[in-house]
Amino acid sequence: LYCNRKIFFIMKILFLGDVVGSSGCDSLRKNLPEIIKNKKIDFVVLNGENAAEQGVGITEKICNEMFSCGVDVITTGNHVWDQKETLHHIEKENRLIRPENLIKPSPGRGFKVFDAKNGLKVGVLNLMGNVFMKKCDDVFVEAENFLKKNTLKDDYDFLVVDFHGEITSEKMAIGHFFDGKATLVIGTHTHVPTNDARVLENGTAYQTDAGMCGNYNSVIGMDKLNSLKKFFKNKEAKKHFPANGEASLCGVIVDANIETGLANEIENFIHGGDLKNS
Ligand code: FE2
């Protein structure tokens, strides 16, 4: 009996939030292949901009490890260039993208259409907020230009938008702007998962922030005692470095309709470590 997912008209997309340091990478290596299998995931996108050992940027080696444990596309954000090798690596690695609205010209690209294992086409767009972030082009203008040129079902079967930003209002506004035109709009960067996963009015799955894949016994993934020293302006404070306890993998799983490219359902996903999935 031949039955693939196309017959059931369902596509399952897993999005994982910012991977932080070795703790995040170790947990992905250990758990991701099994999660993909158990949850019947067809496509995986994760934000990898804090994955390097220092907690900022990403390396070629880490990208390859992530791809080999089942990740399809890696998005980034304000720390994209913190490991200098990425300036070159991003030009030859199509599966690694950076915010589309970085100041032009910037190496790499912020949008690409990928082939999922089941043959369907998934567009992935990476954007970055303007408030409390590094200077970048106006994200709303960029989003509007993007939608003038690209259409769900014509240019791709599904569209995943990673909005890397600090403030909740920008993220929610972009969610509504893409409602009915994207499969998923998901926020990243704050490293704290929000409890507002829902399918918006016109069928786009949304969550304000995915949370991080890192150790939560920390201050947003960084060593908590050192972070406190920094806030207290203690002279002994060092540069931030990741907390290395067990990570919680955080993100969302979207159940998408193959006919429309829109979401049937979105589920908040938390696996392992200090956070409990209630
Ligand atoms: Fe960030």
CSV table of C-alpha atoms and ligand atoms in Angstrom, one decimal:
chain,number,residue,atom,x,y,z
A,1,LEU,CA,0.0,0.0,0.0
A,2,TYR,CA,1.5,3.3,-1.1
A,3,CYS,CA,0.7,6.1,1.2
A,4,ASN,CA,2.8,9.2,1.6
A,5,ARG,CA,2.0,12.4,3.3
A,6,LYS,CA,0.8,14.1,0.1
A,7,ILE,CA,-2.2,11.8,0.2
A,8,PHE,CA,-3.0,13.0,3.7
A,9,PHE,CA,-2.6,16.7,2.6
A,10,ILE,CA,-0.4,17.4,5.7
A,11,MET,CA,3.1,18.8,6.0
A,12,LYS,CA,4.7,19.1,9.4
A,13,ILE,CA,7.2,21.8,9.9
A,14,LEU,CA,9.4,22.1,13.1
A,15,PHE,CA,10.9,25.4,13.9
A,16,LEU,CA,13.4,25.6,16.7
A,17,GLY,CA,14.5,28.8,18.4
A,18,ASP,CA,18.0,30.2,18.9
A,19,VAL,CA,20.5,27.4,19.6
A,20,VAL,CA,22.9,28.6,22.3
A,21,GLY,CA,26.5,27.3,22.6
A,22,SER,CA,27.6,23.7,23.2
A,23,SER,CA,24.6,22.9,25.4
A,24,GLY,CA,22.2,23.6,22.6
A,25,CYS,CA,24.3,21.8,20.0
A,26,ASP,CA,24.8,18.7,22.2
A,27,SER,CA,21.1,18.4,22.8
A,28,LEU,CA,20.3,18.7,19.1
A,29,ARG,CA,22.8,16.0,18.2
A,30,LYS,CA,21.3,13.8,20.9
A,31,ASN,CA,17.6,14.4,20.4
A,32,LEU,CA,16.8,15.9,17.0
A,33,PRO,CA,16.9,12.7,14.8
A,34,GLU,CA,14.5,11.0,17.2
A,35,ILE,CA,12.1,14.0,17.4
A,36,ILE,CA,11.9,14.2,13.6
A,37,LYS,CA,11.1,10.5,13.5
A,38,ASN,CA,8.6,10.4,16.4
A,39,LYS,CA,6.8,13.6,15.4
A,40,LYS,CA,6.9,12.7,11.7
A,41,ILE,CA,8.5,16.1,10.8
A,42,ASP,CA,8.9,16.9,7.1
A,43,PHE,CA,11.0,20.0,7.3
A,44,VAL,CA,13.2,21.6,10.0
A,45,VAL,CA,14.2,25.3,10.3
A,46,LEU,CA,16.2,26.6,13.2
A,47,ASN,CA,17.8,29.8,14.2
A,48,GLY,CA,21.6,29.2,14.7
A,49,GLU,CA,23.0,32.6,15.4
A,50,ASN,CA,24.2,31.8,18.9
A,51,ALA,CA,25.4,28.3,18.3
A,52,ALA,CA,29.1,28.9,18.4
A,53,GLU,CA,30.9,27.8,21.6
A,54,GLN,CA,31.2,31.5,22.7
A,55,GLY,CA,27.4,31.9,22.3
A,56,VAL,CA,27.6,34.3,19.4
A,57,GLY,CA,27.6,33.5,15.7
A,58,ILE,CA,27.9,30.1,14.0
A,59,THR,CA,30.7,28.1,12.2
A,60,GLU,CA,30.8,25.9,9.1
A,61,LYS,CA,31.5,22.9,11.3
A,62,ILE,CA,28.4,23.5,13.4
A,63,CYS,CA,26.2,24.1,10.3
A,64,ASN,CA,27.3,20.8,8.9
A,65,GLU,CA,26.6,19.0,12.2
A,66,MET,CA,23.1,20.5,12.3
A,67,PHE,CA,22.4,19.5,8.7
A,68,SER,CA,23.6,16.0,9.4
A,69,CYS,CA,21.1,15.6,12.3
A,70,GLY,CA,18.2,16.6,10.2
A,71,VAL,CA,18.1,20.4,10.0
A,72,ASP,CA,17.0,21.7,6.5
A,73,VAL,CA,17.6,25.5,6.9
A,74,ILE,CA,19.5,27.7,9.4
A,75,THR,CA,18.4,31.3,10.0
A,76,THR,CA,20.3,33.9,11.9
A,77,GLY,CA,20.0,37.5,13.2
A,78,ASN,CA,22.1,40.3,14.7
A,79,HIS,CA,25.0,38.0,15.6
A,80,VAL,CA,25.3,36.5,12.1
A,81,TRP,CA,28.9,37.9,11.4
A,82,ASP,CA,30.3,37.3,14.9
A,83,GLN,CA,32.3,34.3,13.7
A,84,LYS,CA,34.2,36.0,10.8
A,85,GLU,CA,34.3,32.8,8.7
A,86,THR,CA,30.6,33.2,8.1
A,87,LEU,CA,31.2,36.1,5.8
A,88,HIS,CA,32.7,33.7,3.3
A,89,HIS,CA,30.8,30.5,4.3
A,90,ILE,CA,27.4,32.0,3.7
A,91,GLU,CA,28.3,32.6,0.1
A,92,LYS,CA,28.8,28.9,-0.6
A,93,GLU,CA,26.2,27.5,1.8
A,94,ASN,CA,22.7,28.1,0.5
A,95,ARG,CA,21.0,26.5,3.5
A,96,LEU,CA,22.4,29.3,5.8
A,97,ILE,CA,20.5,32.6,5.6
A,98,ARG,CA,20.7,36.0,7.3
A,99,PRO,CA,18.1,38.7,7.7
A,100,GLU,CA,16.9,40.0,4.4
A,101,ASN,CA,16.8,43.6,5.5
A,102,LEU,CA,20.5,43.8,6.5
A,103,ILE,CA,22.1,47.1,5.2
A,104,LYS,CA,22.9,46.5,1.5
A,105,PRO,CA,25.2,45.2,0.3
A,106,SER,CA,25.7,42.3,2.7
A,107,PRO,CA,27.0,38.8,1.9
A,108,GLY,CA,24.6,35.9,1.5
A,109,ARG,CA,20.8,36.1,1.2
A,110,GLY,CA,17.7,36.5,3.4
A,111,PHE,CA,15.3,34.4,1.4
A,112,LYS,CA,15.4,31.2,-0.5
A,113,VAL,CA,13.1,28.4,-1.6
A,114,PHE,CA,14.1,24.9,-0.6
A,115,ASP,CA,13.0,21.4,-1.6
A,116,ALA,CA,11.6,19.4,1.3
A,117,LYS,CA,12.3,15.6,1.4
A,118,ASN,CA,8.7,15.0,0.2
A,119,GLY,CA,9.3,17.2,-2.9
A,120,LEU,CA,7.4,20.2,-1.8
A,121,LYS,CA,8.8,23.7,-1.9
A,122,VAL,CA,9.4,25.7,1.3
A,123,GLY,CA,10.3,29.4,1.2
A,124,VAL,CA,12.2,30.6,4.2
A,125,LEU,CA,12.4,34.3,4.9
A,126,ASN,CA,14.6,35.8,7.6
A,127,LEU,CA,13.8,39.3,8.8
A,128,MET,CA,15.2,41.5,11.6
A,129,GLY,CA,13.3,44.0,13.8
A,130,ASN,CA,14.3,47.7,13.9
A,131,VAL,CA,13.6,48.5,17.5
A,132,PHE,CA,16.6,47.9,20.0
A,133,MET,CA,18.4,46.0,17.3
A,134,LYS,CA,21.5,46.7,15.1
A,135,LYS,CA,20.8,49.2,12.4
A,136,CYS,CA,19.1,47.5,9.4
A,137,ASP,CA,16.6,48.5,6.7
A,138,ASP,CA,13.0,49.2,7.6
A,139,VAL,CA,11.5,45.8,8.1
A,140,PHE,CA,8.0,46.8,7.2
A,141,VAL,CA,9.1,48.3,3.8
A,142,GLU,CA,11.2,45.2,3.1
A,143,ALA,CA,8.2,42.8,4.0
A,144,GLU,CA,5.9,44.8,1.7
A,145,ASN,CA,8.4,44.6,-1.2
A,146,PHE,CA,8.8,40.9,-0.5
A,147,LEU,CA,5.1,40.2,-0.8
A,148,LYS,CA,4.9,42.2,-4.0
A,149,LYS,CA,7.3,39.8,-5.6
A,150,ASN,CA,6.5,36.5,-3.9
A,151,THR,CA,3.2,34.6,-3.5
A,152,LEU,CA,2.2,31.5,-1.6
A,153,LYS,CA,1.4,28.6,-3.9
A,154,ASP,CA,2.9,30.3,-6.9
A,155,ASP,CA,6.5,30.7,-5.8
A,156,TYR,CA,6.5,28.1,-3.0
A,157,ASP,CA,4.1,25.6,-1.3
A,158,PHE,CA,4.9,26.9,2.2
A,159,LEU,CA,6.5,30.0,3.6
A,160,VAL,CA,8.3,30.2,7.0
A,161,VAL,CA,9.2,33.7,8.3
A,162,ASP,CA,11.7,34.0,11.1
A,163,PHE,CA,11.4,37.5,12.6
A,164,HIS,CA,14.5,38.2,14.7
A,165,GLY,CA,13.6,41.0,17.1
A,166,GLU,CA,13.5,42.3,20.6
A,167,ILE,CA,10.0,43.7,20.9
A,168,THR,CA,6.7,41.9,20.9
A,169,SER,CA,4.6,44.5,19.0
A,170,GLU,CA,6.8,44.5,15.9
A,171,LYS,CA,6.6,40.7,15.8
A,172,MET,CA,2.8,40.6,16.2
A,173,ALA,CA,2.4,43.3,13.6
A,174,ILE,CA,4.5,41.3,11.1
A,175,GLY,CA,2.4,38.3,12.0
A,176,HIS,CA,-0.7,40.0,10.9
A,177,PHE,CA,0.9,41.6,7.9
A,178,PHE,CA,1.8,38.1,6.6
A,179,ASP,CA,-1.5,36.5,7.7
A,180,GLY,CA,-2.9,34.4,4.9
A,181,LYS,CA,0.4,34.8,2.9
A,182,ALA,CA,2.7,32.7,5.0
A,183,THR,CA,2.5,29.3,6.7
A,184,LEU,CA,4.3,30.4,9.9
A,185,VAL,CA,5.5,33.7,11.3
A,186,ILE,CA,7.7,33.0,14.3
A,187,GLY,CA,9.7,35.4,16.5
A,188,THR,CA,13.3,34.7,17.7
A,189,HIS,CA,16.0,36.6,19.6
A,190,THR,CA,14.6,37.0,23.1
A,191,HIS,CA,15.4,33.4,24.1
A,192,VAL,CA,12.1,33.2,26.0
A,193,PRO,CA,9.2,31.2,24.6
A,194,THR,CA,5.9,33.0,24.6
A,195,ASN,CA,2.6,31.3,25.4
A,196,ASP,CA,0.6,32.7,22.5
A,197,ALA,CA,0.9,30.1,19.7
A,198,ARG,CA,-2.2,30.3,17.5
A,199,VAL,CA,-3.4,30.3,14.0
A,200,LEU,CA,-4.3,33.8,12.9
A,201,GLU,CA,-7.6,34.8,11.3
A,202,ASN,CA,-6.4,34.1,7.7
A,203,GLY,CA,-4.5,30.9,8.4
A,204,THR,CA,-1.0,31.8,9.3
A,205,ALA,CA,0.5,30.0,12.4
A,206,TYR,CA,2.1,32.5,14.8
A,207,GLN,CA,4.1,32.6,18.0
A,208,THR,CA,5.8,35.8,19.3
A,209,ASP,CA,9.0,34.0,20.3
A,210,ALA,CA,10.1,30.5,19.9
A,211,GLY,CA,12.4,30.5,22.9
A,212,MET,CA,16.0,29.2,22.8
A,213,CYS,CA,17.6,25.8,22.5
A,214,GLY,CA,19.9,26.3,25.4
A,215,ASN,CA,20.2,25.9,29.2
A,216,TYR,CA,17.5,27.8,31.0
A,217,ASN,CA,19.5,27.8,34.3
A,218,SER,CA,21.1,31.0,33.0
A,219,VAL,CA,20.3,34.5,31.9
A,220,ILE,CA,19.0,34.0,28.4
A,221,GLY,CA,21.5,31.1,27.9
A,222,MET,CA,24.5,32.9,29.4
A,223,ASP,CA,26.2,32.0,32.7
A,224,LYS,CA,24.0,33.5,35.4
A,225,LEU,CA,26.6,34.5,38.0
A,226,ASN,CA,28.7,36.3,35.4
A,227,SER,CA,25.6,38.0,34.0
A,228,LEU,CA,24.7,39.2,37.4
A,229,LYS,CA,28.2,40.6,37.9
A,230,LYS,CA,27.8,42.5,34.6
A,231,PHE,CA,24.5,44.0,35.7
A,232,PHE,CA,26.0,45.0,39.0
A,233,LYS,CA,29.0,46.5,37.1
A,234,ASN,CA,31.4,44.3,39.0
A,235,LYS,CA,34.9,44.7,37.7
A,236,GLU,CA,35.5,40.9,37.8
A,237,ALA,CA,32.7,40.3,35.3
A,238,LYS,CA,34.0,38.6,32.1
A,239,LYS,CA,32.6,38.6,28.6
A,240,HIS,CA,29.3,36.7,28.4
A,241,PHE,CA,29.8,33.0,28.0
A,242,PRO,CA,27.1,30.2,27.6
A,243,ALA,CA,25.8,28.2,30.6
A,244,ASN,CA,26.6,24.6,29.8
A,245,GLY,CA,23.9,22.6,31.7
A,246,GLU,CA,21.3,20.5,29.9
A,247,ALA,CA,19.4,22.4,27.2
A,248,SER,CA,15.7,22.7,26.6
A,249,LEU,CA,14.9,22.5,22.9
A,250,CYS,CA,12.2,25.1,22.3
A,251,GLY,CA,10.1,25.9,19.2
A,252,VAL,CA,6.8,25.1,17.5
A,253,ILE,CA,5.4,22.4,15.3
A,254,VAL,CA,3.1,23.4,12.5
A,255,ASP,CA,0.7,21.1,10.8
A,256,ALA,CA,0.2,22.7,7.4
A,257,ASN,CA,-2.3,22.1,4.6
A,258,ILE,CA,-0.7,21.1,1.3
A,259,GLU,CA,-3.6,22.5,-0.8
A,260,THR,CA,-3.5,26.0,0.7
A,261,GLY,CA,0.0,26.2,2.2
A,262,LEU,CA,-1.7,27.6,5.4
A,263,ALA,CA,-1.7,26.2,8.9
A,264,ASN,CA,-4.2,23.8,10.3
A,265,GLU,CA,-2.6,23.8,13.7
A,266,ILE,CA,0.4,25.1,15.7
A,267,GLU,CA,1.8,23.4,18.8
A,268,ASN,CA,4.3,24.9,21.2
A,269,PHE,CA,7.2,22.5,21.5
A,270,ILE,CA,9.6,22.1,24.5
A,271,HIS,CA,11.9,19.2,25.0
A,272,GLY,CA,14.2,18.4,27.9
A,273,GLY,CA,16.2,20.5,30.3
A,274,ASP,CA,14.7,22.9,32.9
A,275,LEU,CA,11.5,23.9,31.1
A,276,LYS,CA,8.5,21.7,31.3
A,277,ASN,CA,6.1,21.3,28.5
A,278,SER,CA,2.8,21.6,30.2
B,1,FE2,FE,19.8,37.7,18.3
